[in-house]
Amino acid sequence: PGPRARSLAPARPRARAPAPRAGARAGGGPLLGRERRLVPLGHSSAPWHLSAGTLWGSGGRGGGAEERGRGRGGGGGVMAPGRGPGGGGPAAALSREHFLPFVEMAMWSSTPGVKYSAVSGLATLAKVEENKAAMGDVGALECLATIVYGGLELPADDVSSLDINRSPGLGGALAKAQQRLQSDLKLRRLAASTLGDLITHEGNQMEFVSGQDIGGGIPKTIMLLKETKSAGLQQALVGMINTLAGTEAWQTTLVAGGVLPPLLQAAIGAKGEKTRLHAFHACRRLSQHPENQENWGVRNALEVLRWMSLDNLEIKFRMIAMETLRHLATPPANAMAMAAAPGGMAAISRLLDSEAYDD
């Protein structure tokens, strides 16, 4: 047919757009807030339920325990806020009911594997800033604090004191006890690290320090730091103190509560560099407060000065220590003690060597 015949031909109907899925948002973007549904690994429509098997997965199709709106491909994903259309824009916080099952299982489950998986879930969720307020609202702080501070101090990673050969016939029982203590300590370290992430939020920090449910987070943290022999738990606790030291309202509370002796000891004696760096920064932050400068004590000020004479101290640690000494030298008593200390000024003047320290 000619052009005119083609123009008179009836128009072909356009294909209709597929009907939106149940529960989908009209704007086409990811579901937000209470509209979000969770589905188990490997399923596309069944409501999400919590069990030891659905907390985490590594081979489920379409991502992790969260809906596929985040755009993850195959393999295990993590629960985190969805993004706006196209993957950009600010993150949208999950609602309270998404965190409550993790909190309840971490608090009440008697199965070690389920309990650890629940705390692992909270640990991942606590890394996202938008989640922290809602997690505090549903009791995550109280749950984690119960795990971290509850009961007696557990042995360090080295539990060799449990000699399985010391009593005939008890080897199996003592070996199981040794394994349980190691598992409990691992859970406590993870809970302390997660608690440290949550208290970077201002509201959670206030609840941690002053909330009745926790019963005084600062004195409990200081007490546990004094008692623990676990390097991993020490790192988490010193990190928490460093976070709290960054808030002026808690600086005097920390020093008055006796944080300086274990903190100064961790700054030099801790095995991990991250723990020592946390301790150095916490001392610098605490020394900024005028009241702490007066209450620091000459002995503790001279201990910071002694760090400058250590040959194996890296330059980044020396710079933080110098900033701390600058604050502590404000009270005349501390300044006179530093000037009179044997080798103190010589240790400080080493940093004036422009060839060795050109910055």
C-alpha atoms as one frame of an Amber mdcrd trajectory, in Angstrom:
protein
   0.000   0.000   0.000   0.986   3.607  -0.606   1.724   6.269   1.992  -1.930
   7.352   2.155  -3.123   3.820   2.676  -0.628   3.356   5.479  -1.800   6.561
   7.159  -5.436   5.357   7.048  -4.581   2.043   8.672  -5.853   1.734  12.258
  -3.215   2.562  14.840  -1.793  -0.379  16.763  -2.731  -0.209  20.428   0.141
   0.613  22.719   1.278  -2.015  25.147  -0.084  -1.334  28.603   2.379  -0.891
  31.407   2.452  -3.836  33.787   0.359  -3.443  36.905   2.324  -2.355  39.941
   3.284  -5.019  42.435   1.322  -5.254  45.638   2.699  -2.847  48.218   4.749
  -0.869  45.689   4.952   2.900  46.059   3.236   4.969  43.386   6.347   7.015
  42.663   8.312   3.957  41.608  11.006   4.391  44.263  11.849   2.056  47.093
   9.405   1.529  49.923  10.063   3.779  52.886   9.276   3.726  56.583   6.403
   1.461  57.561   5.692   0.499  53.920   8.874  -1.571  53.794   8.433  -5.357
  53.878  11.097  -7.827  54.796  11.299 -11.152  53.010  13.384 -14.235  53.790
  16.313 -15.289  51.688  15.402 -16.980  48.441  11.721 -15.877  48.560   9.973
 -13.049  46.789   6.580 -12.649  48.440   6.342 -14.492  51.733   6.347 -12.285
  54.837   9.728 -12.133  56.530  10.144 -14.021  59.769  13.106 -14.322  62.090
  14.878 -17.547  62.849  18.448 -18.674  63.215  18.507 -19.471  59.519  17.069
 -16.185  58.214  19.133 -13.787  60.283  22.032 -14.027  57.885  22.584 -15.726
  54.574  25.332 -15.939  52.025  23.744 -17.597  49.020  20.151 -16.325  48.864
  18.913 -14.919  45.591  18.418 -11.199  45.427  20.369 -10.082  48.462  19.943
 -10.377  52.202  17.043 -10.305  54.611  15.955  -6.913  53.342  13.706  -6.442
  50.336  15.390  -6.143  46.954  14.728  -2.378  46.678  18.341  -1.616  47.544
  19.520  -3.190  44.305  21.844  -5.895  45.634  22.509  -8.825  43.395  23.079
 -12.423  44.370  24.734 -13.205  47.625  24.070 -12.153  51.183  23.219  -8.543
  51.839  22.815  -6.501  54.977  19.817  -4.708  56.368  20.353  -1.026  55.731
  18.209   1.948  54.758  17.045   2.115  51.183  17.986   5.021  48.945  15.874
   7.344  46.903  14.970   6.673  43.262  18.023   5.855  41.245  20.086   4.896
  44.280  20.982   8.474  45.229  19.769  10.861  47.878  19.669  10.514  51.647
  19.153   7.158  53.283  15.714   6.347  54.700  15.680   4.959  58.240  14.083
   1.620  58.941  11.151   1.707  61.326  11.127   0.422  64.891   9.521  -2.952
  64.196  12.446  -3.979  62.005  14.872  -3.876  64.945  12.674  -5.332  67.684
  13.071  -9.039  66.735  16.859  -8.713  66.859  16.678  -7.048  70.280  14.281
  -9.639  71.686  16.334 -12.613  70.505  19.607 -11.061  71.689  18.079 -10.485
  75.110  16.025 -13.632  75.693  17.289 -16.435  73.464  18.976 -19.280  75.346
  20.607 -20.667  72.185  24.167 -19.292  71.851  24.125 -19.375  68.059  20.849
 -17.486  67.767  21.931 -14.988  70.415  25.203 -14.282  68.623  23.452 -13.984
  65.243  21.006 -11.473  66.712  23.830  -9.340  68.136  25.624  -9.608  64.785
  22.497  -8.221  63.148  22.407  -5.326  65.576  26.113  -4.722  64.960  25.529
  -4.341  61.221  22.474  -2.137  61.675  24.300   0.105  64.162  26.820   1.073
  61.485  24.113   3.088  59.689  23.580   6.501  61.258  19.898   6.667  60.288
  19.160   3.490  62.268  20.630   4.520  65.606  17.746   6.555  67.048  15.133
   3.873  66.342  17.415   1.155  67.716  17.741   3.081  70.946  13.967   3.500
  71.137  13.295  -0.259  71.028  15.740  -1.121  73.819  18.920  -2.052  71.948
  21.041  -0.081  74.450  19.633  -1.913  77.470  19.943  -5.268  75.714  23.590
  -4.766  74.754  24.478  -3.268  78.143  23.047  -6.340  79.849  25.327  -8.555
  77.760  28.408  -6.361  78.259  28.132  -5.539  81.957  26.009  -8.383  83.294
  27.517 -10.950  85.654  31.125 -11.401  86.664  34.140 -10.546  84.505  34.964
 -13.405  82.160  38.529 -14.666  81.610  40.649 -13.277  78.800  41.183 -14.995
  75.477  43.818 -17.142  77.139  41.860 -19.457  79.440  44.697 -21.898  79.928
  44.017 -21.866  83.677  41.270 -24.406  82.984  43.482 -27.473  82.981  41.457
 -30.319  81.537  43.918 -32.859  82.993  43.866 -31.695  86.585  40.945 -33.937
  87.662  40.469 -37.469  86.286  37.133 -37.926  84.578  36.370 -34.208  84.259
  38.262 -33.495  81.045  35.163 -33.368  78.852  33.219 -31.113  81.213  36.103
 -28.679  81.654  36.738 -28.570  77.929  33.091 -27.672  77.366  33.321 -24.992
  80.053  36.406 -23.576  78.352  34.596 -23.448  75.024  31.568 -21.747  76.630
  33.701 -19.066  78.268  35.412 -18.281  74.985  32.025 -18.064  73.256  30.625
 -15.768  75.979  33.640 -13.477  75.742  33.279 -13.292  71.965  29.636 -12.270
  72.390  30.547  -9.666  74.996  33.215  -8.121  72.747  30.750  -7.870  69.848
  28.055  -6.365  72.077  30.498  -3.781  73.470  31.606  -2.782  69.972  27.965
  -2.415  68.872  27.154  -0.375  71.970  30.069   1.905  71.103  28.585   2.512
  67.644  25.158   3.335  69.059  26.352   5.904  71.604  27.777   8.116  68.876
  24.147   9.261  68.567  23.350  12.125  70.972  20.070  10.702  72.257  21.521
   7.235  72.794  24.503   8.755  74.572  22.233  10.545  77.025  20.313   7.329
  77.685  23.548   5.380  78.145  24.904   7.823  80.716  21.747   8.839  82.566
  19.089   6.225  81.740  17.654   4.234  84.626  17.463   1.011  82.628  21.241
   0.893  82.158  22.050   2.225  85.608  25.115   4.338  84.856  27.022   3.502
  81.724  30.140   5.510  82.635  30.953   3.881  86.016  30.215   0.419  84.618
  32.505   1.009  81.645  35.320   2.263  83.883  34.909  -0.671  86.267  34.970
  -3.223  83.448  37.983  -1.532  81.847  39.884  -1.891  85.125  39.048  -5.585
  85.436  39.201  -6.977  81.911  42.229  -8.822  80.570  40.754  -9.300  77.106
  42.456  -7.197  74.437  39.346  -7.192  72.240  37.025  -6.090  75.019  39.539
  -3.474  76.155  39.588  -1.976  72.655  35.796  -1.677  72.596  35.653  -0.106
  76.074  38.418   2.421  75.379  36.661   3.327  72.132  33.467   4.000  74.097
  35.359   6.237  76.528  36.920   8.112  73.620  33.446   8.733  72.190  32.104
   9.971  75.536  35.178  12.161  76.040  34.234  14.046  72.905  31.131  15.414
  74.661  31.900  18.249  77.050  29.064  17.303  79.389  30.714  13.973  80.264
  34.357  15.027  80.425  34.373  15.932  84.114  32.204  12.910  84.959  34.756
  10.586  83.395  37.733  12.073  85.255  35.855  12.256  88.551  34.807   8.627
  88.072  38.427   7.453  87.988  38.952   6.857  84.289  42.514   8.216  84.171
  44.501   5.299  85.726  43.131   2.561  83.400  43.117   4.954  80.443  46.748
   5.986  80.894  47.698   2.339  81.306  45.899   1.379  78.095  47.596   4.222
  76.203  50.998   2.574  76.617  50.324  -1.003  77.703  47.599  -2.066  75.285
  48.591  -4.613  72.638  46.556  -3.149  69.805  47.501   0.125  68.110  43.831
   1.037  67.700  43.269   0.731  71.446  46.281   2.926  72.195  45.178   5.515
  69.645  41.714   5.646  71.235  43.342   6.136  74.642  45.635   8.936  73.420
  42.737  10.770  71.806  40.562  10.324  74.907  43.309  11.864  77.083  43.601
  14.803  74.708  39.850  15.407  74.774  39.581  15.105  78.545  42.496  17.498
  79.083  40.656  20.269  77.231  38.256  20.895  80.111  39.589  23.482  82.632
  38.217  21.550  85.583  39.969  18.387  84.440  43.234  20.286  84.064  43.051
  21.144  87.749  41.964  17.667  88.825  44.282  15.725  86.511  46.931  15.469
  89.178  50.688  16.062  88.944  51.441  12.353  88.907  49.155  11.711  85.931
  50.510  14.788  84.133  54.067  13.490  84.555  52.951  10.147  83.150  51.866
  11.871  79.936  55.211  13.707  79.900  57.004  10.372  80.237  55.469   9.205
  76.974  57.556  11.789  75.138  60.768  10.042  76.187  59.752   6.649  74.775
  61.937   5.759  71.820  59.392   3.504  70.108  56.559   6.049  70.153  55.432
   6.978  66.656  55.187  10.607  65.644  51.372  10.613  65.485  51.260   9.551
  69.134  53.827  12.228  70.077  51.754  14.936  68.425  48.625  13.908  70.360
  50.639  13.734  73.586  52.050  17.221  72.980  48.532  18.602  72.564  47.541
  16.950  75.848  50.583  18.406  77.626  49.767  21.858  76.294  46.366  21.652
  77.996  47.734  20.176  81.212  50.423  22.848  81.526  47.771  25.538  82.048
  47.621  25.103  85.869  50.884  26.454  87.393  51.353  23.384  89.593  51.426
  21.066  86.588  53.668  23.397  84.590  56.232  23.657  87.393  56.243  19.892
  87.887  56.805  19.309  84.161  59.655  21.827  84.030  61.365  20.232  87.028
  60.924  16.627  85.853  64.264  14.994  84.889  64.498  14.727  81.123  61.044
  16.174  80.546  62.018  19.289  78.655  64.672  17.406  76.728  62.041  14.910
  75.567  59.773  17.721  74.400  62.558  19.657  72.686  63.321  16.641  70.502
  60.317  17.662  68.420  62.030  20.983  67.635  64.583  19.179  65.475  63.557
  20.561  62.085  65.488  17.898  60.188  63.772  14.973  61.919  60.354  16.596
  62.260  59.986  19.081  59.416  56.229  19.387  59.918
